[in-house]
Amino acid sequence: MPLGSKRLAGIIALLGSLLLGSCGTGGEEVCDSPLVSGLPPSSFRSSSQLSSSHGPVFAKVNRREGAGGWSPLVSDRYQWLEVDLGRRTQITAVATQGRYGSSDWLTAYLLMFSDTGHNWRQHRQEDSLGAFPGNSNADSVVQYKLEQPVIARYLRLIPLDWNPTGRIGLRLEIYGCRYTSDVANFDGGSSLIYRLSVRPIRTAIEIISLKFKTLKNSGTLLHTDRQRDHSLTLVLEKGRLLLYHQQGVSSSSGGQLLLSLGSLLDDQHWHHVKLERLSGHLNLTVDKHTQQVHIPAELSHSDIHQLSLGAVQSHGLQKPILSNRNFHGCLENLFYNELNLIDLAKQKNHQVTVMGNVTFSCVEPVSAAVTFTDSQSFLQLPGLTSWSSGIVSVVLQFRTWNKAGLLLTFDLPQQDDTVWLYLSEARLRLQMNKEGRTTLELSAGSGLNDGQWHSVELHARQDRLSITVDKDEGATAHTGILLPLTADSQLFFGGCPVQEGSQVCRNPFKVFQGCMRLLTLDDQPVDLIKVQQRLLGNYNHLQIDMCGIVDRCSPSHCEHGGRCTQSWRTFHCNCSNSGYRGATCHSSTYEQSCEAYKHKGNTSGHYFIDVDGSGPIKPQLVYCNMTGDKAWMVIQHNNTELTTVELSPEKNQHAAHFDYASEDEQLAAVISQSEHCEQELSYHCRKSRLLNTPEGAPFSWWVGGPGPGQVQTYWGGALPGSRQCACGLQDTCLDSHYYCNCDADYDQWANDSGLLTHKENLPVRSLVLGDIHRLGSEAAYRVGPLHCHGDKNFWNAAFFDKETSYLHFPTFHGELNADISFLFKTTSSSGVFLENLGIKDFIRIELRSSFEVVFSFDVGNGPLEVQAKTSVPLNDNRWHVVRAERNVKEASLRVDELPAATQEAPADGHIHLQLNSQLFIGGTASRQKGFLGCIRSLQLNGITLDLEERAKITPGVRPGCPGHCSSYGSLCQNQGRCVEKANGFSCDCGQSAYTGAFCHEEVAASFKSTTSIAYMLKESYELNRNNSAWPSSIYSDMTLRGENISMSFRTSQSPALLLYINSFFRENLAVLINDHDELELRYKLHSSRDVEVLKCKVTDLADGHLHTVTIRRLADAVSVQIDQNAREDFNLTSEVDFHSIKSLILGRVQEPDELDAELAGLASLGFTGCLSAVRFNSITPLKAALLRPDSPVIVTGPLTQSSCGSSSPANPYAAETTHPLSEQPSSVDPGQPLVNAIRSDSALIGGVIAVVVFLTVSALGIMARFICSRKETYRNREVKAAQPEEGHEFPFSSEVDSQSAPSENQKEYFI
């Protein structure tokens, strides 16, 4: 290419690059121009310079003039370099470089920005990190792009760290672009009023945006008058922005508070505000934070007709939100939609009215503040010569979050006194101390740690000393005393110098951490800039000309309603009554289902469940019915009773709406998570058709499903969309021409009942019944509670059988809060459970050894590890629980029920966890250190990962993980046997004397003197080998060389026979309480030998309290344990074989002929009291008598099921589901449903019928007792239930499927 062509191409390329460099996407200007290189020397200032050739003017990137950059005289953290850009500029990036040809460079620094060269503001990353990374050598340029552009005129860079073998050295570049704005200044008595046109154009979106800055913590920012006398007012109150809504011209109230946002907004820095009205809600944005509120329809459709800025200028009679508090400060770039209102005011547009003195430049009051940052901070000022007159005045303002801290101290050498002015419990106190003795105490004010500016005045005149807080609004305390200060006196603010053995300043209180400003001594302002230049007083660890207070509670990191409180350095979340725990109230304290509670060993009862763990759905109170294999979750609504339809000639339909105890999102989550849900739907009818099948339009329907639900026209027990009832599906309807019993329209009672089991249509939300207005029509309905069981998340598991295998999922997003929980079991000693990587950040949980789990992560502050160590091996092939959490305050790790290990987060470090790779489960991206074993119920921030579905398509990983009894088998109590299931386990209580889900519920009965239970073994075992209900290992032709006997009893009878066992060979064993209230065993193991009597030493067994006895015999060795007493050992001296057992008898022995005289007399007395959990080897005679109708048991006399130990919990919904018969309506039709009399029109007739029924049943009961007492005939287990003798009513339940198992207490049987 010719040379001329090359030059032309170069020029074209240069022009193209310049043009492209000035435009961004969509033609927007790219704001990244270098700003420092063209600045004059007067734009650079510094705290000091090493020499004239090391001055700040040489601190330009890639320049070599002078000494090649700026270096201060002393290298410490009080040095700074300042750049004046000449006007307010948009700054987007900063670059640093070391001093040319030297070993001088910065490794970390702070950035400060200002509009005026005073009142600096520190720039922070992620709202917490203040330090920026610097250089690693003197030549490379390190650029940092600001997350959000900064608008400022001045930039100040403060070195934090530098090359340890060199000194501070710096060259600097700032990138950005020109910034233009329209500004208006309000003096507290002025305002702008913008009136819209008479017929404004209605828009779907309405936006008001502006920036403001002020030193006043209260004032009205803007007020909008709207149609229909609505108004919105945005006010600044105590440094926060509050949005109020008012309605009505005569409204005298202060308005309705809609939103509150922001904090410390009175700092004389610019803050951005945007108020958006969208269709049905308002968005309020302050700086980077947005809140949303829904508004009523009439407000969302009302347009603005007047907008007031700086004050309320309303024509109505509404009471102003802030009376006589106009805005005092500056507004910038005020836009209504796209209309620049300040520009209109400048142009004197007719729609804008200026009230008072509004100027179009921002008046910047110069007020230097000072920040006391840590325990070594103090400010020392000399006394004044004027103090010799005896008049002393010290005035200051402060703001802090701390309840305690020293504000001021000084000595009084003439009196040998020390004066302290300090904060204690957020009150201002003054104390004078002489030689360790307090001579004076004053206090004033309260709540002074609220972060607001508070003024303090100390005045001493002649014989009067006073302290005042907040002038007119505060309090004053005074006393008669002199303060003899002189010009030689030294005042110490905030703290004392750290000097060994120094008596100049002593501080027995905490140091002050906060800000001070407007310090005056005898009405003379203290020049803090001179202090900074070391021209006045002394200081240490201060940030001068700025207030560095940060509100860590706005926005709050406390989740789920946790209450945030703070100090200068940190914040604290009070999680009480929130249902959540942890440093930020992130993790739920409750389990996610009844299934999870059951597998922790809990029994039936009310529990809070949190379906999504740490997610947004609130915990809900449900009833968990865990009496069977399944753990049922029961959710009630406002009417679960069988309810009579009230007939009304004015109404053609009856509608019922059901309000559930749980909220909609809670219900939806429960139904989705459960394996099965069902709800009873019943209709009882008499001449009242239901669905009008087969072809007519349905008279009735119900609405069910999530949200508002959908109309359904099928009934309980049928299929969705079938327009059938259960009988139609089963072809069992009363009339085969119809699909529902009620549709036959018979003049007799019928019903259509069944369960709704399709989860997508649950719960039932409302019910409409139509065919109820005809003459003779009667109807009743019942919608039962929602029942759900199973937890799809709890058992979701995967088995990893190769170290190189893993599951992968999308990136985990837990920027500020991350909680991870799962269960694992393994035989391996190490492996990675979980890993997710970012560019630099990562998160990992691994089994590092058989005794240690490690949670490690990096959010930009360097890797951090939390280690949880155990004393038992974790590779025992049992389930272990891991819970890890990381938030902005700390990281924690907990294994099983051991105490959590925690690590605090750095106070001013990075807080956002930024990940971008896939989430690996059971391995890593490198396919190393993979996990071998099972992982189950893996949840990240409350969301369960579906391991099973992913495992189905992943080689080396299998869905599911069997073998739960090794972990949960211990939950099966009292000889219960753990049985494996695909998802979980169950307890087989066949050989246990107890019952219940975990064989934990005692089986007990009250005995009277005539009661007898005889368990017969005269049939051989072979005859019963097909009876799975009886796993008995004892039968008549067996010879026993030992036995295990256990029982509990409570009685006041002495003597009393507890248990009698006999054989076909006239051998027997008796367990009894003798005349001395002692336990006695009588063994007769040979018919021709004497009885061997074993007496125990424990006495007072007939004291009416519960006692537990365990007897074990092996050959001739017998041991007895009574309650918690020491075990007693005995030896038999005769036979040890017990031949051919015939029966086990509890209570009265009906055939005492084979007994010796003494035992026969005792047996005839029977037993009066309570027996519980009786077990002889594998036989449980009491349980067989009460719960197993097919067992070989003979029961005679009254037997009342009871509770020897503690009363069983009553049915928690008994008041809703059980009603005396006298409350039920009468009916000549036996098919008529029984309903609550409160909902019936037949109470009087029902009462009459109740009396008749009661008298009839009572007569039958008396006859049965008479016949039994006369004939004394007993049938094998033909037990008839009857009411106790003293009863006068027969209770019954109208609820078919009660949410808890019916109480078995006080069920009495008569034979």
PDB file of N, CA and C in Angstrom, residues 86-143:
ATOM      1  N   GLY A  86     -13.049  21.172  38.811  1.00  0.00           N
ATOM      2  CA  GLY A  86     -13.499  22.465  38.302  1.00  0.00           C
ATOM      3  C   GLY A  86     -15.000  22.652  38.339  1.00  0.00           C
ATOM      4  N   ARG A  87     -15.747  21.609  38.242  1.00  0.00           N
ATOM      5  CA  ARG A  87     -17.202  21.662  38.295  1.00  0.00           C
ATOM      6  C   ARG A  87     -17.713  20.259  38.634  1.00  0.00           C
ATOM      7  N   ARG A  88     -18.980  20.191  38.977  1.00  0.00           N
ATOM      8  CA  ARG A  88     -19.553  18.869  39.269  1.00  0.00           C
ATOM      9  C   ARG A  88     -19.497  18.014  38.016  1.00  0.00           C
ATOM     10  N   THR A  89     -18.974  16.813  38.185  1.00  0.00           N
ATOM     11  CA  THR A  89     -18.667  15.940  37.053  1.00  0.00           C
ATOM     12  C   THR A  89     -19.153  14.529  37.367  1.00  0.00           C
ATOM     13  N   GLN A  90     -19.538  13.799  36.342  1.00  0.00           N
ATOM     14  CA  GLN A  90     -19.907  12.392  36.511  1.00  0.00           C
ATOM     15  C   GLN A  90     -18.644  11.545  36.439  1.00  0.00           C
ATOM     16  N   ILE A  91     -18.325  10.874  37.543  1.00  0.00           N
ATOM     17  CA  ILE A  91     -17.092  10.090  37.647  1.00  0.00           C
ATOM     18  C   ILE A  91     -17.467   8.613  37.594  1.00  0.00           C
ATOM     19  N   THR A  92     -16.796   7.868  36.703  1.00  0.00           N
ATOM     20  CA  THR A  92     -17.134   6.462  36.503  1.00  0.00           C
ATOM     21  C   THR A  92     -16.006   5.506  36.866  1.00  0.00           C
ATOM     22  N   ALA A  93     -14.760   5.983  36.928  1.00  0.00           N
ATOM     23  CA  ALA A  93     -13.648   5.082  37.223  1.00  0.00           C
ATOM     24  C   ALA A  93     -12.471   5.877  37.759  1.00  0.00           C
ATOM     25  N   VAL A  94     -11.591   5.179  38.457  1.00  0.00           N
ATOM     26  CA  VAL A  94     -10.367   5.752  39.016  1.00  0.00           C
ATOM     27  C   VAL A  94      -9.231   4.775  38.739  1.00  0.00           C
ATOM     28  N   ALA A  95      -8.075   5.290  38.325  1.00  0.00           N
ATOM     29  CA  ALA A  95      -6.913   4.445  38.078  1.00  0.00           C
ATOM     30  C   ALA A  95      -5.733   4.968  38.885  1.00  0.00           C
ATOM     31  N   THR A  96      -4.915   4.051  39.381  1.00  0.00           N
ATOM     32  CA  THR A  96      -3.730   4.419  40.174  1.00  0.00           C
ATOM     33  C   THR A  96      -2.487   3.775  39.584  1.00  0.00           C
ATOM     34  N   GLN A  97      -1.364   4.429  39.871  1.00  0.00           N
ATOM     35  CA  GLN A  97      -0.060   3.963  39.412  1.00  0.00           C
ATOM     36  C   GLN A  97       0.971   4.421  40.430  1.00  0.00           C
ATOM     37  N   GLY A  98       2.016   3.637  40.610  1.00  0.00           N
ATOM     38  CA  GLY A  98       3.069   4.017  41.541  1.00  0.00           C
ATOM     39  C   GLY A  98       3.937   5.150  41.008  1.00  0.00           C
ATOM     40  N   ARG A  99       4.818   5.659  41.857  1.00  0.00           N
ATOM     41  CA  ARG A  99       5.731   6.741  41.446  1.00  0.00           C
ATOM     42  C   ARG A  99       6.796   6.167  40.524  1.00  0.00           C
ATOM     43  N   TYR A 100       7.012   6.852  39.408  1.00  0.00           N
ATOM     44  CA  TYR A 100       7.867   6.336  38.354  1.00  0.00           C
ATOM     45  C   TYR A 100       9.289   6.079  38.867  1.00  0.00           C
ATOM     46  N   GLY A 101       9.838   4.928  38.459  1.00  0.00           N
ATOM     47  CA  GLY A 101      11.220   4.602  38.751  1.00  0.00           C
ATOM     48  C   GLY A 101      11.529   4.465  40.230  1.00  0.00           C
ATOM     49  N   SER A 102      10.528   4.019  41.013  1.00  0.00           N
ATOM     50  CA  SER A 102      10.752   3.923  42.455  1.00  0.00           C
ATOM     51  C   SER A 102      10.139   2.625  42.975  1.00  0.00           C
ATOM     52  N   SER A 103      10.260   2.436  44.267  1.00  0.00           N
ATOM     53  CA  SER A 103       9.586   1.312  44.939  1.00  0.00           C
ATOM     54  C   SER A 103       8.412   1.820  45.775  1.00  0.00           C
ATOM     55  N   ASP A 104       7.873   2.957  45.330  1.00  0.00           N
ATOM     56  CA  ASP A 104       6.789   3.600  46.070  1.00  0.00           C
ATOM     57  C   ASP A 104       5.461   3.416  45.317  1.00  0.00           C
ATOM     58  N   TRP A 105       4.528   2.698  45.944  1.00  0.00           N
ATOM     59  CA  TRP A 105       3.184   2.559  45.381  1.00  0.00           C
ATOM     60  C   TRP A 105       2.203   2.180  46.493  1.00  0.00           C
ATOM     61  N   LEU A 106       0.929   2.397  46.205  1.00  0.00           N
ATOM     62  CA  LEU A 106      -0.130   2.065  47.150  1.00  0.00           C
ATOM     63  C   LEU A 106      -0.634   0.655  46.888  1.00  0.00           C
ATOM     64  N   THR A 107      -1.001  -0.031  47.967  1.00  0.00           N
ATOM     65  CA  THR A 107      -1.649  -1.341  47.824  1.00  0.00           C
ATOM     66  C   THR A 107      -3.128  -1.283  48.192  1.00  0.00           C
ATOM     67  N   ALA A 108      -3.562  -0.226  48.888  1.00  0.00           N
ATOM     68  CA  ALA A 108      -4.983  -0.058  49.223  1.00  0.00           C
ATOM     69  C   ALA A 108      -5.221   1.405  49.543  1.00  0.00           C
ATOM     70  N   TYR A 109      -6.442   1.882  49.248  1.00  0.00           N
ATOM     71  CA  TYR A 109      -6.746   3.289  49.479  1.00  0.00           C
ATOM     72  C   TYR A 109      -8.247   3.477  49.655  1.00  0.00           C
ATOM     73  N   LEU A 110      -8.617   4.654  50.171  1.00  0.00           N
ATOM     74  CA  LEU A 110     -10.010   5.075  50.279  1.00  0.00           C
ATOM     75  C   LEU A 110     -10.270   6.193  49.289  1.00  0.00           C
ATOM     76  N   LEU A 111     -11.536   6.295  48.842  1.00  0.00           N
ATOM     77  CA  LEU A 111     -11.953   7.387  47.979  1.00  0.00           C
ATOM     78  C   LEU A 111     -12.990   8.235  48.688  1.00  0.00           C
ATOM     79  N   MET A 112     -12.801   9.544  48.632  1.00  0.00           N
ATOM     80  CA  MET A 112     -13.756  10.509  49.185  1.00  0.00           C
ATOM     81  C   MET A 112     -14.204  11.441  48.065  1.00  0.00           C
ATOM     82  N   PHE A 113     -15.467  11.858  48.121  1.00  0.00           N
ATOM     83  CA  PHE A 113     -16.019  12.772  47.131  1.00  0.00           C
ATOM     84  C   PHE A 113     -16.715  13.929  47.831  1.00  0.00           C
ATOM     85  N   SER A 114     -16.728  15.089  47.148  1.00  0.00           N
ATOM     86  CA  SER A 114     -17.373  16.277  47.720  1.00  0.00           C
ATOM     87  C   SER A 114     -17.755  17.226  46.598  1.00  0.00           C
ATOM     88  N   ASP A 115     -18.770  18.037  46.841  1.00  0.00           N
ATOM     89  CA  ASP A 115     -19.147  19.105  45.911  1.00  0.00           C
ATOM     90  C   ASP A 115     -18.443  20.407  46.235  1.00  0.00           C
ATOM     91  N   THR A 116     -18.011  20.580  47.486  1.00  0.00           N
ATOM     92  CA  THR A 116     -17.518  21.872  47.949  1.00  0.00           C
ATOM     93  C   THR A 116     -16.081  21.844  48.447  1.00  0.00           C
ATOM     94  N   GLY A 117     -15.460  20.691  48.539  1.00  0.00           N
ATOM     95  CA  GLY A 117     -14.143  20.596  49.175  1.00  0.00           C
ATOM     96  C   GLY A 117     -14.255  20.400  50.669  1.00  0.00           C
ATOM     97  N   HIS A 118     -15.477  20.353  51.163  1.00  0.00           N
ATOM     98  CA  HIS A 118     -15.750  20.048  52.567  1.00  0.00           C
ATOM     99  C   HIS A 118     -16.854  18.984  52.618  1.00  0.00           C
ATOM    100  N   ASN A 119     -17.143  18.531  53.816  1.00  0.00           N
ATOM    101  CA  ASN A 119     -18.215  17.542  54.002  1.00  0.00           C
ATOM    102  C   ASN A 119     -18.032  16.365  53.041  1.00  0.00           C
ATOM    103  N   TRP A 120     -16.910  15.700  53.208  1.00  0.00           N
ATOM    104  CA  TRP A 120     -16.557  14.591  52.320  1.00  0.00           C
ATOM    105  C   TRP A 120     -17.442  13.384  52.588  1.00  0.00           C
ATOM    106  N   ARG A 121     -17.598  12.602  51.528  1.00  0.00           N
ATOM    107  CA  ARG A 121     -18.364  11.363  51.636  1.00  0.00           C
ATOM    108  C   ARG A 121     -17.521  10.203  51.119  1.00  0.00           C
ATOM    109  N   GLN A 122     -17.376   9.181  51.963  1.00  0.00           N
ATOM    110  CA  GLN A 122     -16.584   8.032  51.573  1.00  0.00           C
ATOM    111  C   GLN A 122     -17.369   7.161  50.605  1.00  0.00           C
ATOM    112  N   HIS A 123     -16.698   6.725  49.543  1.00  0.00           N
ATOM    113  CA  HIS A 123     -17.338   5.835  48.572  1.00  0.00           C
ATOM    114  C   HIS A 123     -17.111   4.400  49.007  1.00  0.00           C
ATOM    115  N   ARG A 124     -18.196   3.627  49.003  1.00  0.00           N
ATOM    116  CA  ARG A 124     -18.123   2.243  49.459  1.00  0.00           C
ATOM    117  C   ARG A 124     -18.589   1.305  48.364  1.00  0.00           C
ATOM    118  N   GLN A 125     -17.966   0.112  48.359  1.00  0.00           N
ATOM    119  CA  GLN A 125     -18.438  -0.958  47.494  1.00  0.00           C
ATOM    120  C   GLN A 125     -19.440  -1.804  48.270  1.00  0.00           C
ATOM    121  N   GLU A 126     -20.496  -2.197  47.613  1.00  0.00           N
ATOM    122  CA  GLU A 126     -21.479  -3.114  48.198  1.00  0.00           C
ATOM    123  C   GLU A 126     -21.995  -2.620  49.543  1.00  0.00           C
ATOM    124  N   ASP A 127     -22.015  -1.337  49.752  1.00  0.00           N
ATOM    125  CA  ASP A 127     -22.543  -0.733  50.985  1.00  0.00           C
ATOM    126  C   ASP A 127     -21.709  -1.050  52.223  1.00  0.00           C
ATOM    127  N   SER A 128     -20.582  -1.725  52.101  1.00  0.00           N
ATOM    128  CA  SER A 128     -19.834  -2.029  53.317  1.00  0.00           C
ATOM    129  C   SER A 128     -18.341  -1.864  53.131  1.00  0.00           C
ATOM    130  N   LEU A 129     -17.802  -2.280  51.983  1.00  0.00           N
ATOM    131  CA  LEU A 129     -16.361  -2.283  51.811  1.00  0.00           C
ATOM    132  C   LEU A 129     -15.888  -0.909  51.376  1.00  0.00           C
ATOM    133  N   GLY A 130     -14.997  -0.324  52.176  1.00  0.00           N
ATOM    134  CA  GLY A 130     -14.504   1.007  51.855  1.00  0.00           C
ATOM    135  C   GLY A 130     -13.170   1.005  51.153  1.00  0.00           C
ATOM    136  N   ALA A 131     -12.360  -0.032  51.314  1.00  0.00           N
ATOM    137  CA  ALA A 131     -11.018  -0.067  50.757  1.00  0.00           C
ATOM    138  C   ALA A 131     -11.027  -0.529  49.311  1.00  0.00           C
ATOM    139  N   PHE A 132     -10.161   0.097  48.481  1.00  0.00           N
ATOM    140  CA  PHE A 132     -10.005  -0.279  47.085  1.00  0.00           C
ATOM    141  C   PHE A 132      -8.622  -0.880  46.890  1.00  0.00           C
ATOM    142  N   PRO A 133      -8.514  -1.905  46.046  1.00  0.00           N
ATOM    143  CA  PRO A 133      -7.190  -2.499  45.812  1.00  0.00           C
ATOM    144  C   PRO A 133      -6.314  -1.575  44.989  1.00  0.00           C
ATOM    145  N   GLY A 134      -5.042  -1.531  45.351  1.00  0.00           N
ATOM    146  CA  GLY A 134      -4.088  -0.656  44.648  1.00  0.00           C
ATOM    147  C   GLY A 134      -3.186  -1.419  43.708  1.00  0.00           C
ATOM    148  N   ASN A 135      -1.886  -1.093  43.770  1.00  0.00           N
ATOM    149  CA  ASN A 135      -0.921  -1.608  42.807  1.00  0.00           C
ATOM    150  C   ASN A 135      -0.007  -2.648  43.442  1.00  0.00           C
ATOM    151  N   SER A 136       0.672  -3.397  42.567  1.00  0.00           N
ATOM    152  CA  SER A 136       1.675  -4.356  43.020  1.00  0.00           C
ATOM    153  C   SER A 136       3.074  -3.965  42.574  1.00  0.00           C
ATOM    154  N   ASN A 137       3.188  -2.899  41.766  1.00  0.00           N
ATOM    155  CA  ASN A 137       4.496  -2.352  41.364  1.00  0.00           C
ATOM    156  C   ASN A 137       4.306  -0.889  41.004  1.00  0.00           C
ATOM    157  N   ALA A 138       5.379  -0.251  40.575  1.00  0.00           N
ATOM    158  CA  ALA A 138       5.320   1.186  40.317  1.00  0.00           C
ATOM    159  C   ALA A 138       4.873   1.508  38.898  1.00  0.00           C
ATOM    160  N   ASP A 139       4.801   0.544  38.006  1.00  0.00           N
ATOM    161  CA  ASP A 139       4.576   0.850  36.594  1.00  0.00           C
ATOM    162  C   ASP A 139       3.166   0.525  36.107  1.00  0.00           C
ATOM    163  N   SER A 140       2.603  -0.578  36.564  1.00  0.00           N
ATOM    164  CA  SER A 140       1.302  -0.979  36.024  1.00  0.00           C
ATOM    165  C   SER A 140       0.210  -0.039  36.517  1.00  0.00           C
ATOM    166  N   VAL A 141      -0.810   0.133  35.667  1.00  0.00           N
ATOM    167  CA  VAL A 141      -1.967   0.973  35.988  1.00  0.00           C
ATOM    168  C   VAL A 141      -3.129   0.045  36.368  1.00  0.00           C
ATOM    169  N   VAL A 142      -3.692   0.283  37.548  1.00  0.00           N
ATOM    170  CA  VAL A 142      -4.832  -0.506  38.020  1.00  0.00           C
ATOM    171  C   VAL A 142      -6.056   0.393  38.037  1.00  0.00           C
ATOM    172  N   GLN A 143      -7.058   0.031  37.248  1.00  0.00           N
ATOM    173  CA  GLN A 143      -8.273   0.842  37.141  1.00  0.00           C
ATOM    174  C   GLN A 143      -9.413   0.172  37.910  1.00  0.00           C
TER     175      GLN A 143
END
